[in-house]
Coordinates of C-alpha atoms and ligand atoms in Angstrom, one line a residue:
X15 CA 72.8 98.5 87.5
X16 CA 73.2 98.4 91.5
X17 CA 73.5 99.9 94.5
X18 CA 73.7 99.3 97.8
X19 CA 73.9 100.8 101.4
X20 CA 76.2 99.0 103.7
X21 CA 75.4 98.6 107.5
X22 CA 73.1 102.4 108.2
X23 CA 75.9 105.1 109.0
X24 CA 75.3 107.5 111.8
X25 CA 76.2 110.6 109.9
X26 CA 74.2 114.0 110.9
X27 CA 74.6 117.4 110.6
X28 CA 74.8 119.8 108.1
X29 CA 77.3 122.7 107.7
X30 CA 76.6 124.7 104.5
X31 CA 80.1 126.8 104.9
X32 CA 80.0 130.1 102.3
X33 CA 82.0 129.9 99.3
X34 CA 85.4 131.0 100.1
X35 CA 86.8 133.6 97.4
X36 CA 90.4 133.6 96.7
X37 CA 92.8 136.3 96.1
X38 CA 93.9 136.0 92.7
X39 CA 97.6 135.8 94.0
X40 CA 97.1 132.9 96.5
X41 CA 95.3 129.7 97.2
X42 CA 91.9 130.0 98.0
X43 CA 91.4 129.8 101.6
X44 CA 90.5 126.2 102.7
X45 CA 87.3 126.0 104.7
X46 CA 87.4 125.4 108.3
X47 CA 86.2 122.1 110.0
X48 CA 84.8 120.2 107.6
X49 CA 85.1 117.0 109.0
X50 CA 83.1 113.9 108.3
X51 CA 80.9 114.5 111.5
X52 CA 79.6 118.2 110.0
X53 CA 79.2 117.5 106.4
X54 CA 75.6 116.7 105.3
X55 CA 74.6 113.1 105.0
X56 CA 76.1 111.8 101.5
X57 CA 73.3 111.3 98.5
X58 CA 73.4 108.2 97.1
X59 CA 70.3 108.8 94.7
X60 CA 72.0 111.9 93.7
X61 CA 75.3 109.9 93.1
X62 CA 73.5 107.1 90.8
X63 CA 71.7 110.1 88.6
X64 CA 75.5 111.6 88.4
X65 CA 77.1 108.1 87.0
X66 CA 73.3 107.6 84.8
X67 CA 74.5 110.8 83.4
X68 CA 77.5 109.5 82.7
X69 CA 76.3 106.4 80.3
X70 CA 74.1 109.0 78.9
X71 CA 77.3 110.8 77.8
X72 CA 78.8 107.9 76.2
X73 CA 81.0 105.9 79.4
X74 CA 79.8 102.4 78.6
X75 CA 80.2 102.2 82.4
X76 CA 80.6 104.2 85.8
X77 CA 80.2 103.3 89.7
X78 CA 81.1 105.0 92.8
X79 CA 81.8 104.5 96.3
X80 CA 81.6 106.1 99.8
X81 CA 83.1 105.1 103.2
X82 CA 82.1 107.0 106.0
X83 CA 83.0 106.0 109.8
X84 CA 82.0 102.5 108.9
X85 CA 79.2 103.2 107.0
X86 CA 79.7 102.1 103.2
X87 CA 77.8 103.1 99.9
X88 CA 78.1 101.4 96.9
X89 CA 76.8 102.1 93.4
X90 CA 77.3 101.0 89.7
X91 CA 75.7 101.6 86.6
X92 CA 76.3 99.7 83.3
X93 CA 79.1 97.4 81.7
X94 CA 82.8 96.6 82.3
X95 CA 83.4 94.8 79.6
X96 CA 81.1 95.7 76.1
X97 CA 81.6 92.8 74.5
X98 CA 80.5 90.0 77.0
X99 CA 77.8 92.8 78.3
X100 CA 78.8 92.0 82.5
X101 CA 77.9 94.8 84.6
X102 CA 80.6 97.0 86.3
X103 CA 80.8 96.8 90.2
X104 CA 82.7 98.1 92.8
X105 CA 85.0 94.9 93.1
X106 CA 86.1 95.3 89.4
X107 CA 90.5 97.2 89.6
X108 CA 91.1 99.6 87.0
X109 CA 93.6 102.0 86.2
X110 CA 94.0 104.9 88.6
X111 CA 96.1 107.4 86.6
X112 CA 97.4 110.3 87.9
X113 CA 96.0 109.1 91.7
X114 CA 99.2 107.3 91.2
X115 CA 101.3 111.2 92.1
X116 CA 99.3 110.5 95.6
X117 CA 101.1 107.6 96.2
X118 CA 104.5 108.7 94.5
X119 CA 105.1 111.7 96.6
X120 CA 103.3 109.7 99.8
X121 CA 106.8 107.6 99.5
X122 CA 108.9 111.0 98.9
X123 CA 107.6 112.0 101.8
X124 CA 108.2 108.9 104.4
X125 CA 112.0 109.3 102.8
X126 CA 112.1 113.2 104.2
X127 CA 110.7 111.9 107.8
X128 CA 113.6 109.3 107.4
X129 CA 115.7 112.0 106.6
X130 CA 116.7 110.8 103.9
X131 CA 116.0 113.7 101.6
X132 CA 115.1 117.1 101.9
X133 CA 111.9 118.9 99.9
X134 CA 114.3 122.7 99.5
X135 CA 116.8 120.8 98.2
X136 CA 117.9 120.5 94.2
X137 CA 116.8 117.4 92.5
X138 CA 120.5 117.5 91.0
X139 CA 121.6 116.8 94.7
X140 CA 120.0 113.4 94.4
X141 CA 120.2 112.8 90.6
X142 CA 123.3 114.7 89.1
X143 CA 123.3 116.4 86.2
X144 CA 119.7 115.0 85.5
X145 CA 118.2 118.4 85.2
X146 CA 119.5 121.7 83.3
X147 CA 118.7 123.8 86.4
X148 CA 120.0 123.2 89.5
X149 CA 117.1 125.9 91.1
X150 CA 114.5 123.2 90.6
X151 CA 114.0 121.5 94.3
X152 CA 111.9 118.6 95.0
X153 CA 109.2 120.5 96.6
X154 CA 108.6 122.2 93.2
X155 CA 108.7 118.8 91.6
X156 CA 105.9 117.7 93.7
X157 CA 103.8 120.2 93.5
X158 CA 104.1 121.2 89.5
X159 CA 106.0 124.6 89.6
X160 CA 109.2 122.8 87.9
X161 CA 108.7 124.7 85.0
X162 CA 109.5 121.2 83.6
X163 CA 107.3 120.9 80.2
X164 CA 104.9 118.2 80.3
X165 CA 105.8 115.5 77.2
X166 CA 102.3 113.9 77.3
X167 CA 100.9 117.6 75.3
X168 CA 103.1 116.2 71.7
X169 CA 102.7 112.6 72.8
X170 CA 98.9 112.3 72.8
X171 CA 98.4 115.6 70.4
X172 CA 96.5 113.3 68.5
X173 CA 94.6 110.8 71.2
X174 CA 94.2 107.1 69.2
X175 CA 97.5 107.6 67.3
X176 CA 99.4 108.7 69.9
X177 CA 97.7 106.2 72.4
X178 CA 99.0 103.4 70.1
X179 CA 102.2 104.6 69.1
X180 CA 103.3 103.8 73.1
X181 CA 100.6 101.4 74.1
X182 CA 103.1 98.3 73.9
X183 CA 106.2 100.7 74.6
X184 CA 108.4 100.3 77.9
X185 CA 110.4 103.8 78.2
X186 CA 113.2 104.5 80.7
X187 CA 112.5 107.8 83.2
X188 CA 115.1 109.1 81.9
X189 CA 114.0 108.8 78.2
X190 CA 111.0 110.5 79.1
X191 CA 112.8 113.3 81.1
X192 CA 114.9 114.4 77.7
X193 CA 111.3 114.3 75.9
X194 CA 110.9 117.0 77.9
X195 CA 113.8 118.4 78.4
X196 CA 113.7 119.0 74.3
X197 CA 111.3 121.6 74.9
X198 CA 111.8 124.8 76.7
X199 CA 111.0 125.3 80.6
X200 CA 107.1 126.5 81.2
X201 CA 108.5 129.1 83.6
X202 CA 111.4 129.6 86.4
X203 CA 111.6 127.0 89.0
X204 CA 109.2 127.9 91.7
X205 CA 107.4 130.6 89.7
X206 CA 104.2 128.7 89.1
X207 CA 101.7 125.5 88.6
X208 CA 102.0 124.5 85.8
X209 CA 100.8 120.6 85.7
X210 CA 103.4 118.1 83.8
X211 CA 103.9 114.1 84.4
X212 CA 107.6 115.2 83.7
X213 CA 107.5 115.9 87.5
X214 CA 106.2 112.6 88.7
X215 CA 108.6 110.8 86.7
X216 CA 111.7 112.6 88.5
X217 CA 109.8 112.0 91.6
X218 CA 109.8 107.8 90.4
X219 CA 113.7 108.6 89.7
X220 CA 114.0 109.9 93.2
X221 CA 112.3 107.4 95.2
X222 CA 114.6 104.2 92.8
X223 CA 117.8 106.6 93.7
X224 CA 117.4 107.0 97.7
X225 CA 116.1 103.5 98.0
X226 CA 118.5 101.5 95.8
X227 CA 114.3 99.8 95.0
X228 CA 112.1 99.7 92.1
X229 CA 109.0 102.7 92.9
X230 CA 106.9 98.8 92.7
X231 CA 108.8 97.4 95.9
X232 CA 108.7 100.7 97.4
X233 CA 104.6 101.1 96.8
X234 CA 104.6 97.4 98.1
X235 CA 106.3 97.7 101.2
X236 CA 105.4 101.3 102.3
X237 CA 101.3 101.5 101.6
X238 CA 100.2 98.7 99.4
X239 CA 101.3 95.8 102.4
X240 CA 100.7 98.2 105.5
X241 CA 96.9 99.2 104.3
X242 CA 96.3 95.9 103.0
X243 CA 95.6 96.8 99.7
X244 CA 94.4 93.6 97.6
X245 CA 93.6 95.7 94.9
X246 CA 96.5 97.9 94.0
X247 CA 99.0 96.6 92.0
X248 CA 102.3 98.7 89.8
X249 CA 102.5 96.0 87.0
X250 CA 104.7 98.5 84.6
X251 CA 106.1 97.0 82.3
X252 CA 103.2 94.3 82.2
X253 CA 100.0 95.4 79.8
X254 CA 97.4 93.4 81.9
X255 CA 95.2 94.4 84.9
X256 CA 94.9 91.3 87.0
X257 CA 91.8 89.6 88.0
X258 CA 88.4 91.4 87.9
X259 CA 88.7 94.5 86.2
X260 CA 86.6 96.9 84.0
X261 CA 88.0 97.6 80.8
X262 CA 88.8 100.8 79.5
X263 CA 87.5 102.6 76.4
X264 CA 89.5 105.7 75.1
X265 CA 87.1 108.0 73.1
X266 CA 88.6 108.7 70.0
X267 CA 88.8 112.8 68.7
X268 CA 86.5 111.6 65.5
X269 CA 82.6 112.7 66.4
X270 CA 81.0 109.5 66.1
X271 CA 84.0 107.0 65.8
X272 CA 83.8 103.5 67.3
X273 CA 85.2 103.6 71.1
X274 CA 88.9 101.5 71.3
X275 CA 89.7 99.4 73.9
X276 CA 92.7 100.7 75.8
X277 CA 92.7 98.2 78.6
X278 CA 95.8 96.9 78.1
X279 CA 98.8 99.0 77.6
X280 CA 102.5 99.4 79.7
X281 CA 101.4 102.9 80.8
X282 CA 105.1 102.7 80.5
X283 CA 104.5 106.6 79.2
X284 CA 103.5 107.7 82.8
X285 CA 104.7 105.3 85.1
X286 CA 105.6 106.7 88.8
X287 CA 103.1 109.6 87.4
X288 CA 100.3 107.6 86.2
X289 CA 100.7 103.6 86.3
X290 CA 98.6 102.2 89.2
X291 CA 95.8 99.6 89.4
X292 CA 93.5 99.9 92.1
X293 CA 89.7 99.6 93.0
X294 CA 87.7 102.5 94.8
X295 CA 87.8 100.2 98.2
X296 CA 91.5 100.3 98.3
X297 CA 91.3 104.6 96.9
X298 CA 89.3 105.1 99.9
X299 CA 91.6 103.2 102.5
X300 CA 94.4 104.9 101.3
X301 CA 93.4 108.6 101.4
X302 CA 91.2 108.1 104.5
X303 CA 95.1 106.9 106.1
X304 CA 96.9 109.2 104.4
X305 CA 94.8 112.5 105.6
X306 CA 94.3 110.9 109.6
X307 CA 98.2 111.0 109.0
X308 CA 98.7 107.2 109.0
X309 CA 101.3 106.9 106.2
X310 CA 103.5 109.9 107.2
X311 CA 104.5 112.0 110.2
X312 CA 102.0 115.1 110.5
X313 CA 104.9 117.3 110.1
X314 CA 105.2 115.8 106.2
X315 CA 101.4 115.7 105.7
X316 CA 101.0 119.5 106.6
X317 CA 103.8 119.8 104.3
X318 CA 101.4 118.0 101.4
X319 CA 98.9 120.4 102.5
X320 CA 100.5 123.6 101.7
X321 CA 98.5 124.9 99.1
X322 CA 99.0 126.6 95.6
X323 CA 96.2 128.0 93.4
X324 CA 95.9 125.7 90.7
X325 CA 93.0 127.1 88.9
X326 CA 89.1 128.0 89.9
X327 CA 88.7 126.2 93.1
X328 CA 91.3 123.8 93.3
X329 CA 94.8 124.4 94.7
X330 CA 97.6 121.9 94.8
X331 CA 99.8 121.0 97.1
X332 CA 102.3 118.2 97.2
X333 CA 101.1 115.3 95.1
X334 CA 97.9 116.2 96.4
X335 CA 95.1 118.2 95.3
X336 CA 92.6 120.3 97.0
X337 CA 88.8 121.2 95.7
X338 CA 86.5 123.1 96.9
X339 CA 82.9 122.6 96.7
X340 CA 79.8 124.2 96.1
X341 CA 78.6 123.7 99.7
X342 CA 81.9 125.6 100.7
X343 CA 83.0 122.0 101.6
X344 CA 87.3 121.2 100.7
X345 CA 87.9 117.5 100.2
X346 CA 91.4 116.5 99.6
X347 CA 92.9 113.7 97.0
X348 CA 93.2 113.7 93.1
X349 CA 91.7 113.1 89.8
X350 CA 93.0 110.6 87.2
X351 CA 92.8 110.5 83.1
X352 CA 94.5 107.4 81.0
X353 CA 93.5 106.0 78.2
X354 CA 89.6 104.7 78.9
X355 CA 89.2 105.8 82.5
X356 CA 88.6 108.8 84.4
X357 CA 89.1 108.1 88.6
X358 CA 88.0 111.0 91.2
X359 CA 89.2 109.9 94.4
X360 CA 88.9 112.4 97.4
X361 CA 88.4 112.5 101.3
X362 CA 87.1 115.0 103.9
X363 CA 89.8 117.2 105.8
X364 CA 89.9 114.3 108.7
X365 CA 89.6 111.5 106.2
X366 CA 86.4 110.1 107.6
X367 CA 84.7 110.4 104.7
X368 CA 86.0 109.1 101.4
X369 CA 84.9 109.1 97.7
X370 CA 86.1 106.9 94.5
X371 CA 84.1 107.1 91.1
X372 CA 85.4 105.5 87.9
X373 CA 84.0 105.9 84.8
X374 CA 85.1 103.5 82.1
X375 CA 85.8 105.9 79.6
X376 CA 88.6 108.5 78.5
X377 CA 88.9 111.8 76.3
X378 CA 85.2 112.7 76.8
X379 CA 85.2 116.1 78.7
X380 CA 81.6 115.9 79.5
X381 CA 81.4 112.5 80.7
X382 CA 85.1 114.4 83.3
X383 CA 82.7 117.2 84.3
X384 CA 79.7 115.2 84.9
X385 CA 81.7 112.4 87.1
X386 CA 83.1 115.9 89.2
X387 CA 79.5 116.1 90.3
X388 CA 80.2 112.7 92.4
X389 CA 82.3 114.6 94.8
X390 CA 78.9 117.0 95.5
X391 CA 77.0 114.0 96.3
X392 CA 79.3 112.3 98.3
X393 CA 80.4 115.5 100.4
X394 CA 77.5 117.8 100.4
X395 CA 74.4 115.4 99.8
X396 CA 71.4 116.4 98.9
X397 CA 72.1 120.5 99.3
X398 CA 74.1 121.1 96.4
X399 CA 70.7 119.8 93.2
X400 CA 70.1 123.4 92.5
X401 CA 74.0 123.7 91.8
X402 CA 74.4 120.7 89.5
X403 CA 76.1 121.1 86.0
X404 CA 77.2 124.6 86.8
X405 CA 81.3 123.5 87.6
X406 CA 83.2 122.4 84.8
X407 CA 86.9 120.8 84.5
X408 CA 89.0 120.5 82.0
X409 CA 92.3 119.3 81.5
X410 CA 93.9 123.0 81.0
X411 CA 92.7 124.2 83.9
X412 CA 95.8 123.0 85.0
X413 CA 97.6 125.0 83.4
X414 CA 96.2 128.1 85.6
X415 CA 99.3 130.5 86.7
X416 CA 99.8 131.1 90.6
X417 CA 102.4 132.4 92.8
X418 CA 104.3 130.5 95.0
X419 CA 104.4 130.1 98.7
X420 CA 107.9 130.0 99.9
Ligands
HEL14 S1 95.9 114.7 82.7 C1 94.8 115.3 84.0 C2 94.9 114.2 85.1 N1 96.2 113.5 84.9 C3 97.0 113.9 83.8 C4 97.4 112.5 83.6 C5 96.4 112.2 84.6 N2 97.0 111.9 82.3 C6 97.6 112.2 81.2 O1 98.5 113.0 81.1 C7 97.0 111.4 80.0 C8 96.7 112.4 79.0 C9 96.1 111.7 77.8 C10 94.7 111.2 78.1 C11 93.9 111.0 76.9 C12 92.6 110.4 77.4 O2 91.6 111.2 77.6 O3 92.5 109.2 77.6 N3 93.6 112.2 76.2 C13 94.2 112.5 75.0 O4 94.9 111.8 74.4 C14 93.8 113.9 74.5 N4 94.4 114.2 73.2 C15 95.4 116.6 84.5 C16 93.4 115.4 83.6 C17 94.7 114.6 86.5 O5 93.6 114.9 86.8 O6 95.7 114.8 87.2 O7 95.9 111.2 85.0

């Protein structure tokens, strides 16, 4: 178990902003000013009880970290690896899940500012005859409102079975487009959120089609090379994480049944939407550039900031989600789920402040809603205690209708 503070931040100020209520048609509103410099001075006590909790709950391991303005805090309880018994740290990669949308549609976008595509336009402009409606644009792509069914629901129906029946698999995007495409549409293109990996694979399809590159070149040369990223690696079709990493242990749906070790798998089932190695250093560098608008123009990150209710108090927007806290703080990022690991990896509006939590474990909803209460730590210190355990998340919240914005 450790924890650390790195060089003493200088971060002051409270703002306790009031919960913003949403109209049931829109996005919630997002709350005003809450950079870094206002938001309360992050708990780092508070965060080690959260990821205690967690191992409490069954993750055989959990850590955190926060960069502020220079000012780094580190935390890690228990083990990355249960059979030799070495305790996780903040150096150890893992695997990222769906923070890997982030980075997909962080490409998509530096192809609009090269002009190269356009978000209004059908994905069948790019990728002809791929989809059975030419209605569905890319900006619906990106931010879930497709109405393209989401083939991980019958893949991992059942979580250890369907886990192994693709652990070893390599799929094209296109073979797990017509998975989806078997089923009908979840609604008209535009309509809705409706959350579905089928999106982020098209997105993958995109960025191969307008580049003439593998999505791995173009995460190499576009955000993993420019932020100096020595953690993040795309290794699809490979199964192994490389160097230090934590392993991964899927919970399976049997009460009581022994934990499997998932670490190594293709992730060939996700790919572009889910496939990513990285470590919560490199999470933090890259959403603390992306939001002070290092990796696109601010034209295309206001773009990823257009917000659509995606349930409670988060909204989505393009590859990018939005969550409001308890301390009427937003922070800005997303959350990730494959097979033994759970990432939350948010920053303030300005991207001062950043938070990535891992906990080693997967398909244990109250280890997910317990690691949510990182982001209160982190973001709203010490003022949110009296608030703890109340928010829940779940994977269907997801699945929470909206309208759209344009
Ligand atoms: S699910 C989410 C999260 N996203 C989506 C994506 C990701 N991950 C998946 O689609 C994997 C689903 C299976 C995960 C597996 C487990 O817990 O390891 N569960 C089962 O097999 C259950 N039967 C919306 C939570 C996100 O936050 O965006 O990552």
């Amino acid at each position: 178990m450790t924890s650390a503070r790195v060089r003493t931040g200088t971060v002051v100020g409270a703002v306790l902003l009031s919960l913003l209520s949403a109209p049931a048609h829109a996005a919630p509103r997002e709350a005003p000013g809450a950079e870094a410099g206002a938001l309360p001075e992050a708990d780092l006590a508070g965060l080690r009880g959260v990821l205690r909790a967690a191992l409490r709950q069954g993750a055989p391991g959990a850590m955190a970290r926060v960069d502020d303005r220079g000012t780094v805090l580190k935390t890690a309880v228990g083990v990355a690896n249960r059979k030799s018994g070495r305790a996780i740290g903040n150096a150890d990669r893992f695997r990222i899940g769906s923070v890997t949308k982030t980075f997909t549609a962080v490409v998509l976008l530096q192809l609009v500012d090269e002009k190269k595509l356009k978000l209004d336009a059908s994905v069948n402009r790019y990728l002809p005859g791929l989809l059975p409606d030419n209605r569905i644009t890319v900006r619906h792509v990106l931010s879930h409102r497709s109405g393209l069914y989401d083939y991980t629901n019958d893949m991992f129906a059942s979580t250890v079975p369907g886990f192994e029946a693709v652990r070893k698999k390599v799929f094209t995007p296109r073979q797990l487009v017509n998975r989806s495409l078997r089923r009908p549409r979840t609604n008209t293109p535009g309509a809705v959120y409706s959350y579905s990996n089928t999106n982020f694979v098209v997105a993958g399809m995109l960025v191969e089609k307008l580049t003439g590159h593998s999505v791995r070149t173009e995460y190499q040369n576009r955000i993993i090379k420019p932020l100096t990223l020595r953690d993040t690696f795309y290794v699809h079709p490979g199964t192994k994480i490389p160097g230090r990493h934590a392993h991964g242990y899927l919970t399976p749906d049997r009460a009581g049944a022994a934990l499997v070790d998932a670490t190594n798998q293709t992730v060939s089932w996700a790919q572009s939407a889910g496939a990513l190695i990285s470590s919560t250093r490199d999470l933090n560098t890259f959403l603390s550039a992306l939001l002070r608008g290092e990796l696109t123009s601010a034209a295309q990150l206001k773009q990823m900031r257009r917000w659509v209710p995606a349930g409670g108090v988060q909204s989505y927007g393009l590859g990018l989600r939005r969550r409001d806290l308890s301390c009427g703080v937003s922070v800005y990022g997303h959350t990730g789920a494959v097979q033994g690991f759970y990432t939350y990896a948010f920053a303030s509006k300005d991207g001062k402040r950043s938070l990535a939590a891992l906990a080693n474990t997967s398909n244990n909803g109250t280890v997910l809603n317990t690691m949510l209460r990182t982001l209160d730590s982190a973001f709203c210190g010490k003022s949110t205690k009296a608030l703890r355990g109340a928010a829940t998340v779940e994977r269907h919240e997801d699945m929470a209708p909206g309208i759209t914005l344009d």
